[in-house]
Amino acid sequence: MTETRPVPSGELIAYAVLTAVGVYATVNGVSYRLVEPSGAVGPGMMPAASGVVIVGLSLILMVRVLRSSGAGRGVTAEELAAASEDDVIDPPREHRAWVVIGLMVVTALLMNVLGLLPALGILVVVVVGFVERRSWTRAVAVGLITVVVLYLVFDQLLGVPLPTGLLGGVI
């Protein structure tokens, strides 16, 4: 007997939203210039490259979900019964995924105002403190370390000017 498992629409919607965020980041990055006239890496390279990676990974995960759900092929009752508990996303975990996706959209919008580093710092602090439920001291420490490492690697080491947003690097 062959059964078809339902396609997990919540996951597909989440990956579609991530794909849209990736497209937005790519388009936004290209608007900042990928390469400076001097030939140096431009401020849009990081968001554009990140956007391309997000789109690619989201599409790969969509295909993976469709394949594992049995879409397009039957799944035997034995395969369905043998599925581990890890194959099922529990509602609280799925809810947290939606929160993170929403925070990524907010971060992409904040990047235009605050700049890349402050927006990513806020994202990390909120995800670690609120979503992962770690102490706020740890969340702020992880956020600051993330921002400092990104600044040192991209701005100082690689010489990549990072998007500063409307505030022009004030923050």
Coordinates of N, CA, C and O in Angstrom, one line a residue:
M1 N 0.8 -1.2 0.0 CA 0.0 0.0 0.0 C 0.9 1.2 0.0 O 1.8 1.3 0.8
T2 N 0.6 2.2 -0.9 CA 1.4 3.4 -1.0 C 0.5 4.6 -0.5 O -0.6 4.8 -1.0
E3 N 1.1 5.4 0.4 CA 0.5 6.6 0.8 C 1.3 7.8 0.5 O 2.6 7.7 0.4
T4 N 0.8 8.9 0.3 CA 1.5 10.2 0.1 C 1.4 11.0 1.3 O 0.3 11.3 1.8
R5 N 2.5 11.4 1.9 CA 2.5 12.3 3.0 C 2.2 13.7 2.5 O 2.6 14.1 1.5
P6 N 1.4 14.5 3.4 CA 1.1 15.8 2.9 C 2.4 16.7 2.9 O 3.3 16.5 3.7
V7 N 2.3 17.6 1.9 CA 3.5 18.6 1.8 C 3.3 19.5 3.0 O 2.3 20.1 3.2
P8 N 4.4 19.7 3.8 CA 4.3 20.7 4.9 C 4.3 22.1 4.4 O 5.3 22.7 4.1
S9 N 3.1 22.6 4.3 CA 2.9 24.0 3.7 C 3.6 25.1 4.5 O 4.1 26.0 3.9
G10 N 3.6 24.9 5.8 CA 4.3 25.9 6.6 C 5.7 26.1 6.3 O 6.3 27.2 6.2
E11 N 6.4 25.0 6.1 CA 7.8 25.0 5.8 C 8.0 25.6 4.4 O 8.9 26.4 4.2
L12 N 7.2 25.2 3.5 CA 7.3 25.8 2.1 C 7.1 27.3 2.1 O 7.8 28.0 1.4
I13 N 6.1 27.7 2.9 CA 5.9 29.2 3.0 C 7.1 29.9 3.6 O 7.5 31.0 3.2
A14 N 7.6 29.3 4.7 CA 8.8 29.9 5.3 C 10.0 30.0 4.3 O 10.6 31.0 4.3
Y15 N 10.2 29.0 3.6 CA 11.3 29.0 2.6 C 11.0 30.0 1.5 O 11.9 30.6 0.9
A16 N 9.7 30.1 1.1 CA 9.4 31.1 0.1 C 9.6 32.5 0.6 O 10.1 33.4 -0.1
V17 N 9.3 32.8 1.9 CA 9.6 34.1 2.5 C 11.1 34.3 2.5 O 11.5 35.4 2.2
L18 N 11.8 33.3 2.9 CA 13.3 33.5 2.9 C 13.8 33.8 1.5 O 14.8 34.6 1.4
T19 N 13.3 33.1 0.5 CA 13.7 33.4 -0.8 C 13.4 34.9 -1.2 O 14.3 35.5 -1.8
A20 N 12.2 35.4 -0.8 CA 11.9 36.8 -1.0 C 12.9 37.7 -0.3 O 13.3 38.7 -0.9
V21 N 13.2 37.4 0.9 CA 14.2 38.2 1.7 C 15.6 38.2 1.0 O 16.2 39.2 0.8
G22 N 15.9 37.0 0.5 CA 17.2 36.9 -0.3 C 17.2 37.7 -1.5 O 18.2 38.4 -1.9
V23 N 16.1 37.7 -2.3 CA 16.0 38.5 -3.5 C 16.1 40.0 -3.1 O 16.8 40.8 -3.8
Y24 N 15.4 40.4 -2.0 CA 15.4 41.8 -1.6 C 16.9 42.2 -1.2 O 17.3 43.2 -1.6
A25 N 17.6 41.3 -0.5 CA 18.9 41.6 -0.1 C 19.8 41.7 -1.3 O 20.7 42.6 -1.4
T26 N 19.6 40.9 -2.3 CA 20.4 40.9 -3.5 C 20.2 42.2 -4.3 O 21.1 42.9 -4.7
V27 N 18.9 42.5 -4.5 CA 18.6 43.7 -5.2 C 19.1 45.0 -4.5 O 19.7 45.9 -5.1
N28 N 18.9 45.0 -3.2 CA 19.4 46.1 -2.4 C 20.9 46.2 -2.4 O 21.4 47.3 -2.5
G29 N 21.6 45.1 -2.4 CA 23.0 45.1 -2.4 C 23.6 45.6 -3.8 O 24.5 46.4 -3.8
V30 N 22.9 45.2 -4.8 CA 23.3 45.7 -6.2 C 23.1 47.2 -6.3 O 23.9 47.9 -6.9
S31 N 22.1 47.7 -5.6 CA 21.9 49.2 -5.7 C 23.0 50.0 -4.9 O 23.1 51.2 -5.2
Y32 N 23.7 49.3 -4.0 CA 24.8 50.0 -3.3 C 26.1 49.9 -4.1 O 27.1 50.5 -3.7
R33 N 26.2 49.3 -5.2 CA 27.4 49.0 -6.0 C 28.2 47.8 -5.5 O 28.6 47.7 -4.3
L34 N 28.4 46.9 -6.4 CA 29.2 45.7 -6.1 C 30.7 45.9 -6.1 O 31.4 45.4 -5.3
V35 N 31.1 46.8 -7.0 CA 32.5 47.1 -7.2 C 32.7 48.6 -7.3 O 31.9 49.2 -8.0
E36 N 33.7 49.1 -6.6 CA 34.0 50.5 -6.7 C 34.7 50.8 -8.0 O 35.3 50.0 -8.6
P37 N 34.6 52.1 -8.4 CA 35.4 52.5 -9.6 C 36.9 52.2 -9.6 O 37.5 51.9 -10.6
S38 N 37.4 52.1 -8.4 CA 38.8 51.8 -8.2 C 39.1 50.3 -8.4 O 40.2 49.9 -8.4
G39 N 38.0 49.5 -8.5 CA 38.2 48.1 -8.6 C 38.0 47.4 -7.2 O 38.0 46.1 -7.2
A40 N 37.9 48.1 -6.1 CA 37.8 47.5 -4.8 C 36.3 47.0 -4.7 O 35.4 47.4 -5.4
V41 N 36.2 46.1 -3.8 CA 34.8 45.5 -3.5 C 34.0 46.6 -2.9 O 34.4 47.4 -2.1
G42 N 32.8 46.7 -3.5 CA 31.8 47.8 -3.1 C 31.0 47.4 -1.9 O 31.0 46.3 -1.4
P43 N 30.3 48.4 -1.3 CA 29.5 48.2 -0.1 C 28.3 47.3 -0.4 O 27.7 46.7 0.6
G44 N 27.9 47.0 -1.6 CA 26.8 46.2 -1.9 C 27.1 44.7 -2.0 O 26.3 43.8 -2.1
M45 N 28.4 44.4 -2.1 CA 28.9 43.0 -2.3 C 28.4 42.1 -1.2 O 27.9 41.0 -1.5
M46 N 28.5 42.5 0.0 CA 28.1 41.6 1.2 C 26.6 41.3 1.2 O 26.2 40.1 1.2
P47 N 25.8 42.3 1.1 CA 24.3 42.0 1.1 C 23.9 41.2 -0.2 O 23.1 40.3 -0.1
A48 N 24.5 41.6 -1.3 CA 24.2 40.8 -2.5 C 24.6 39.4 -2.5 O 23.8 38.5 -2.8
A49 N 25.8 39.1 -2.0 CA 26.3 37.8 -1.9 C 25.4 37.0 -0.9 O 25.1 35.8 -1.1
S50 N 25.1 37.6 0.2 CA 24.3 37.0 1.3 C 22.9 36.7 0.7 O 22.4 35.6 1.0
G51 N 22.4 37.6 -0.1 CA 21.1 37.4 -0.7 C 21.1 36.2 -1.6 O 20.1 35.3 -1.6
V52 N 22.1 36.1 -2.4 CA 22.2 35.0 -3.4 C 22.3 33.6 -2.6 O 21.7 32.6 -2.9
V53 N 23.1 33.6 -1.5 CA 23.2 32.4 -0.7 C 21.9 32.0 -0.1 O 21.5 30.9 -0.1
I54 N 21.2 33.0 0.5 CA 19.9 32.8 1.1 C 18.9 32.2 0.1 O 18.2 31.3 0.4
V55 N 18.9 32.8 -1.1 CA 18.0 32.3 -2.2 C 18.3 30.9 -2.5 O 17.5 30.0 -2.6
G56 N 19.6 30.6 -2.7 CA 20.0 29.3 -3.1 C 19.7 28.2 -2.1 O 19.1 27.2 -2.4
L57 N 20.0 28.5 -0.8 CA 19.7 27.6 0.3 C 18.2 27.4 0.5 O 17.8 26.3 0.7
S58 N 17.5 28.4 0.3 CA 16.0 28.3 0.5 C 15.4 27.4 -0.6 O 14.6 26.6 -0.3
L59 N 15.9 27.6 -1.8 CA 15.4 26.8 -2.9 C 15.8 25.3 -2.7 O 15.0 24.4 -2.9
I60 N 17.0 25.1 -2.2 CA 17.5 23.7 -1.9 C 16.6 23.1 -0.9 O 16.2 21.9 -1.0
L61 N 16.3 23.9 0.2 CA 15.5 23.3 1.3 C 14.0 23.1 0.8 O 13.4 22.1 1.3
M62 N 13.5 23.9 -0.1 CA 12.2 23.7 -0.6 C 12.1 22.3 -1.4 O 11.2 21.5 -1.2
V63 N 13.1 22.1 -2.2 CA 13.2 20.8 -3.0 C 13.3 19.7 -2.0 O 12.6 18.6 -2.1
R64 N 14.1 19.8 -0.9 CA 14.3 18.8 0.1 C 13.0 18.4 0.8 O 12.6 17.3 1.0
V65 N 12.2 19.5 1.1 CA 10.9 19.3 1.8 C 10.0 18.5 0.8 O 9.3 17.6 1.2
L66 N 9.9 19.0 -0.4 CA 9.0 18.3 -1.4 C 9.4 16.9 -1.6 O 8.6 16.0 -1.7
R67 N 10.7 16.6 -1.7 CA 11.1 15.2 -1.9 C 10.8 14.3 -0.6 O 10.4 13.2 -0.8
S68 N 11.1 14.9 0.6 CA 10.9 14.1 1.8 C 9.4 13.9 2.1 O 9.0 13.0 2.8
S69 N 8.6 14.8 1.5 CA 7.1 14.7 1.8 C 6.5 13.6 0.9 O 5.3 13.2 1.1
G70 N 7.2 13.1 -0.1 CA 6.7 12.2 -1.0 C 5.9 12.8 -2.1 O 5.3 12.1 -2.9
A71 N 6.0 14.1 -2.3 CA 5.4 14.7 -3.4 C 5.9 14.2 -4.7 O 7.1 14.2 -4.9
G72 N 5.1 13.7 -5.6 CA 5.5 13.2 -6.8 C 5.8 11.7 -6.8 O 6.1 11.1 -7.8
R73 N 5.8 11.1 -5.6 CA 6.0 9.7 -5.5 C 5.3 9.2 -4.3 O 5.0 9.9 -3.3
G74 N 5.0 7.9 -4.3 CA 4.3 7.4 -3.1 C 5.2 7.0 -2.0 O 6.4 6.7 -2.2
V75 N 4.8 7.1 -0.8 CA 5.5 6.7 0.4 C 4.8 5.4 1.0 O 3.6 5.5 1.2
T76 N 5.6 4.4 1.2 CA 5.0 3.2 1.7 C 4.5 3.4 3.2 O 5.1 4.3 3.9
A77 N 3.6 2.6 3.6 CA 3.2 2.7 5.0 C 4.3 2.5 6.0 O 4.4 3.1 7.0
E78 N 5.3 1.6 5.6 CA 6.4 1.3 6.4 C 7.3 2.5 6.5 O 7.8 2.8 7.6
E79 N 7.6 3.2 5.4 CA 8.4 4.4 5.4 C 7.8 5.4 6.3 O 8.4 6.1 7.1
L80 N 6.5 5.6 6.2 CA 5.8 6.6 7.0 C 5.9 6.2 8.5 O 6.1 7.1 9.3
A81 N 5.7 4.9 8.8 CA 5.8 4.5 10.2 C 7.2 4.6 10.8 O 7.4 4.9 12.0
A82 N 8.2 4.5 9.9 CA 9.6 4.5 10.3 C 10.2 5.9 10.4 O 11.3 6.1 10.9
A83 N 9.4 6.9 10.0 CA 9.9 8.3 10.1 C 10.1 8.6 11.6 O 9.3 8.3 12.5
S84 N 11.3 9.2 11.8 CA 11.6 9.5 13.2 C 10.9 10.8 13.6 O 10.3 11.5 12.8
E85 N 10.9 11.0 14.9 CA 10.3 12.2 15.5 C 11.0 13.5 15.0 O 10.3 14.5 15.0
D86 N 12.2 13.4 14.6 CA 12.9 14.6 14.1 C 12.4 15.0 12.8 O 12.6 16.2 12.4
D87 N 11.7 14.1 12.1 CA 11.1 14.5 10.8 C 9.9 15.4 10.9 O 9.4 16.0 10.0
V88 N 9.3 15.5 12.1 CA 8.1 16.3 12.4 C 8.5 17.5 13.2 O 9.2 17.4 14.2
I89 N 8.1 18.7 12.7 CA 8.4 19.9 13.4 C 7.3 20.2 14.4 O 6.1 20.3 14.0
D90 N 7.6 20.3 15.6 CA 6.6 20.6 16.6 C 6.2 22.1 16.5 O 7.0 22.9 16.1
P91 N 5.0 22.4 16.9 CA 4.5 23.8 16.7 C 5.3 24.9 17.4 O 5.6 25.9 16.8
P92 N 5.9 24.7 18.6 CA 6.7 25.8 19.2 C 7.9 26.1 18.4 O 8.3 27.2 18.2
R93 N 8.6 25.0 17.9 CA 9.8 25.2 17.0 C 9.4 25.9 15.7 O 10.2 26.7 15.3
E94 N 8.3 25.5 15.1 CA 7.9 26.1 13.9 C 7.6 27.6 14.1 O 7.9 28.5 13.3
H95 N 7.0 27.9 15.3 CA 6.6 29.3 15.6 C 7.9 30.1 15.7 O 8.0 31.2 15.2
R96 N 8.9 29.5 16.4 CA 10.2 30.2 16.5 C 10.8 30.5 15.1 O 11.4 31.6 14.9
A97 N 10.7 29.6 14.2 CA 11.2 29.8 12.9 C 10.5 31.0 12.2 O 11.2 31.8 11.6
W98 N 9.2 31.1 12.4 CA 8.5 32.2 11.8 C 8.9 33.5 12.4 O 9.1 34.6 11.7
V99 N 9.2 33.5 13.7 CA 9.7 34.7 14.4 C 11.0 35.1 13.8 O 11.3 36.3 13.5
V100 N 11.9 34.2 13.6 CA 13.2 34.5 13.0 C 13.1 35.0 11.6 O 13.8 36.0 11.3
I101 N 12.2 34.4 10.8 CA 12.0 34.9 9.5 C 11.5 36.4 9.5 O 12.0 37.2 8.8
G102 N 10.6 36.6 10.4 CA 10.1 38.0 10.5 C 11.1 39.0 11.0 O 11.2 40.1 10.5
L103 N 12.0 38.5 11.9 CA 13.1 39.4 12.3 C 14.1 39.6 11.2 O 14.7 40.7 11.1
M104 N 14.3 38.7 10.3 CA 15.2 38.9 9.2 C 14.6 39.9 8.2 O 15.4 40.8 7.7
V105 N 13.3 39.9 8.0 CA 12.7 40.9 7.2 C 12.9 42.3 7.8 O 13.2 43.3 7.2
V106 N 12.6 42.4 9.1 CA 12.8 43.7 9.8 C 14.2 44.1 9.7 O 14.5 45.3 9.5
T107 N 15.2 43.2 9.9 CA 16.6 43.5 9.8 C 16.9 44.1 8.4 O 17.7 45.1 8.3
A108 N 16.4 43.4 7.4 CA 16.6 43.9 6.0 C 16.1 45.4 5.8 O 16.8 46.2 5.2
L109 N 15.0 45.7 6.4 CA 14.4 47.0 6.4 C 15.3 48.0 7.2 O 15.5 49.1 6.8
L110 N 15.7 47.5 8.4 CA 16.5 48.4 9.3 C 17.9 48.7 8.7 O 18.4 49.8 9.0
M111 N 18.3 47.8 7.9 CA 19.7 48.0 7.3 C 19.7 49.3 6.4 O 20.7 50.0 6.4
N112 N 18.6 49.6 5.8 CA 18.5 50.8 5.0 C 18.6 52.1 5.9 O 19.0 53.1 5.4
V113 N 18.2 52.0 7.1 CA 18.2 53.2 8.0 C 19.5 53.2 8.9 O 20.2 54.2 9.0
L114 N 19.7 52.1 9.6 CA 20.8 52.0 10.5 C 22.2 51.6 9.9 O 23.2 51.9 10.5
G115 N 22.1 50.9 8.9 CA 23.3 50.3 8.3 C 23.4 48.8 8.6 O 22.7 48.3 9.4
L116 N 24.3 48.1 7.9 CA 24.4 46.7 8.0 C 24.8 46.2 9.4 O 24.1 45.4 10.0
L117 N 25.9 46.7 10.0 CA 26.4 46.2 11.3 C 25.4 46.5 12.4 O 25.1 45.5 13.2
P118 N 24.8 47.6 12.6 CA 23.9 47.8 13.7 C 22.6 46.9 13.5 O 22.1 46.4 14.5
A119 N 22.1 46.8 12.3 CA 21.0 46.0 12.0 C 21.2 44.5 12.4 O 20.4 43.8 13.0
L120 N 22.4 44.0 11.9 CA 22.7 42.6 12.3 C 23.0 42.4 13.7 O 22.6 41.4 14.3
G121 N 23.6 43.4 14.4 CA 23.8 43.3 15.8 C 22.5 43.2 16.6 O 22.3 42.4 17.5
I122 N 21.5 44.0 16.2 CA 20.2 44.0 16.8 C 19.5 42.6 16.6 O 18.9 42.0 17.5
L123 N 19.6 42.1 15.3 CA 19.1 40.8 15.0 C 19.7 39.7 15.9 O 18.9 38.9 16.5
V124 N 21.0 39.7 16.0 CA 21.6 38.7 16.9 C 21.2 38.8 18.3 O 20.9 37.8 19.0
V125 N 21.1 40.0 18.9 CA 20.7 40.2 20.3 C 19.3 39.7 20.5 O 19.0 38.9 21.4
V126 N 18.4 40.0 19.6 CA 17.0 39.6 19.7 C 16.8 38.1 19.5 O 16.1 37.5 20.3
V127 N 17.5 37.5 18.6 CA 17.4 36.1 18.3 C 18.0 35.3 19.5 O 17.3 34.4 20.1
V128 N 19.1 35.7 20.0 CA 19.8 35.0 21.2 C 18.9 35.2 22.4 O 18.7 34.3 23.2
G129 N 18.5 36.4 22.7 CA 17.8 36.8 23.9 C 16.4 36.3 23.9 O 15.9 35.8 24.9
F130 N 15.6 36.6 22.9 CA 14.2 36.4 22.9 C 13.9 35.0 22.3 O 13.1 34.2 22.9
V131 N 14.4 34.7 21.1 CA 14.0 33.4 20.5 C 14.7 32.2 21.2 O 14.0 31.2 21.5
E132 N 16.0 32.3 21.4 CA 16.7 31.2 22.0 C 16.6 31.2 23.6 O 17.1 30.3 24.2
R133 N 16.1 32.3 24.1 CA 15.8 32.4 25.6 C 17.1 32.3 26.4 O 17.1 31.6 27.4
R134 N 18.2 32.9 25.9 CA 19.4 33.0 26.7 C 19.4 34.3 27.5 O 18.6 35.2 27.3
S135 N 20.3 34.4 28.4 CA 20.3 35.6 29.2 C 20.6 36.9 28.3 O 21.3 36.7 27.3
W136 N 20.1 38.0 28.7 CA 20.3 39.2 27.9 C 21.7 39.6 28.0 O 22.2 40.2 27.0
T137 N 22.4 39.3 29.0 CA 23.9 39.6 29.1 C 24.6 38.8 28.0 O 25.4 39.4 27.2
R138 N 24.3 37.5 27.9 CA 24.9 36.7 26.8 C 24.5 37.2 25.4 O 25.3 37.3 24.5
A139 N 23.2 37.6 25.3 CA 22.7 38.0 24.0 C 23.4 39.3 23.5 O 23.8 39.4 22.4
V140 N 23.6 40.2 24.4 CA 24.3 41.5 24.1 C 25.8 41.2 23.8 O 26.3 41.7 22.8
A141 N 26.4 40.3 24.6 CA 27.8 39.9 24.3 C 27.9 39.3 22.9 O 28.8 39.6 22.2
V142 N 27.1 38.3 22.6 CA 27.1 37.7 21.3 C 26.9 38.7 20.2 O 27.6 38.7 19.1
G143 N 25.9 39.6 20.4 CA 25.7 40.6 19.4 C 26.9 41.5 19.1 O 27.2 41.8 18.0
L144 N 27.5 42.0 20.2 CA 28.7 42.8 20.1 C 29.8 42.1 19.5 O 30.5 42.7 18.6
I145 N 30.1 40.9 19.9 CA 31.2 40.1 19.3 C 30.9 39.9 17.8 O 31.8 40.0 17.0
T146 N 29.7 39.6 17.4 CA 29.3 39.4 16.0 C 29.6 40.7 15.2 O 30.3 40.6 14.1
V147 N 29.2 41.8 15.7 CA 29.4 43.1 15.0 C 30.9 43.4 14.9 O 31.4 43.8 13.8
V148 N 31.7 43.2 16.0 CA 33.1 43.5 16.0 C 33.8 42.6 15.0 O 34.7 43.1 14.2
V149 N 33.5 41.3 15.0 CA 34.2 40.4 14.1 C 33.8 40.7 12.6 O 34.7 40.8 11.8
L150 N 32.6 41.0 12.3 CA 32.2 41.4 11.0 C 32.9 42.7 10.5 O 33.4 42.8 9.4
Y151 N 33.0 43.6 11.4 CA 33.7 44.9 11.1 C 35.2 44.6 10.9 O 35.7 45.1 9.9
L152 N 35.8 43.9 11.7 CA 37.2 43.6 11.6 C 37.5 42.8 10.3 O 38.4 43.2 9.5
V153 N 36.7 41.8 10.0 CA 37.0 41.0 8.8 C 36.7 41.8 7.5 O 37.5 41.9 6.6
F154 N 35.5 42.4 7.4 CA 35.1 43.0 6.2 C 35.6 44.4 6.0 O 36.1 44.7 4.9
D155 N 35.5 45.2 7.0 CA 36.0 46.6 6.8 C 37.5 46.7 6.9 O 38.1 47.3 6.1
Q156 N 38.1 46.2 8.0 CA 39.5 46.4 8.2 C 40.4 45.4 7.4 O 41.3 45.8 6.8
L157 N 40.1 44.1 7.5 CA 40.9 43.1 6.8 C 40.7 43.1 5.3 O 41.7 43.1 4.5
L158 N 39.5 43.0 4.8 CA 39.2 42.9 3.4 C 39.0 44.3 2.7 O 39.0 44.4 1.5
G159 N 38.8 45.3 3.5 CA 38.6 46.7 2.9 C 37.3 46.8 2.2 O 37.2 47.6 1.3
V160 N 36.3 46.1 2.7 CA 35.0 46.1 2.0 C 34.2 47.2 2.8 O 33.9 47.1 4.0
P161 N 33.8 48.3 2.1 CA 32.9 49.3 2.8 C 31.5 48.7 3.0 O 30.9 48.2 2.0
L162 N 31.1 48.7 4.2 CA 29.8 48.1 4.5 C 28.7 49.2 4.4 O 28.9 50.4 4.7
P163 N 27.5 48.8 4.0 CA 26.4 49.7 3.9 C 26.1 50.4 5.3 O 26.1 49.8 6.3
T164 N 26.1 51.8 5.2 CA 25.9 52.6 6.4 C 24.5 53.0 6.6 O 24.1 53.6 7.7
G165 N 23.6 52.9 5.7 CA 22.2 53.3 5.8 C 22.1 54.8 5.7 O 23.0 55.6 5.4
L166 N 20.9 55.3 6.1 CA 20.6 56.7 6.0 C 21.3 57.5 7.1 O 21.6 58.7 6.9
L167 N 21.7 56.9 8.1 CA 22.4 57.6 9.2 C 23.9 57.8 8.9 O 24.6 58.4 9.7
G168 N 24.4 57.2 7.8 CA 25.7 57.5 7.3 C 26.8 57.0 8.3 O 27.8 57.7 8.4
G169 N 26.6 56.0 9.0 CA 27.7 55.5 9.9 C 27.7 56.1 11.2 O 28.7 55.9 12.0
V170 N 26.7 56.9 11.6 CA 26.6 57.5 12.9 C 26.6 56.5 14.0 O 27.2 56.6 15.0
I171 N 25.8 55.4 13.7 CA 25.7 54.3 14.7 C 26.8 53.3 14.4 O 27.0 52.8 13.4

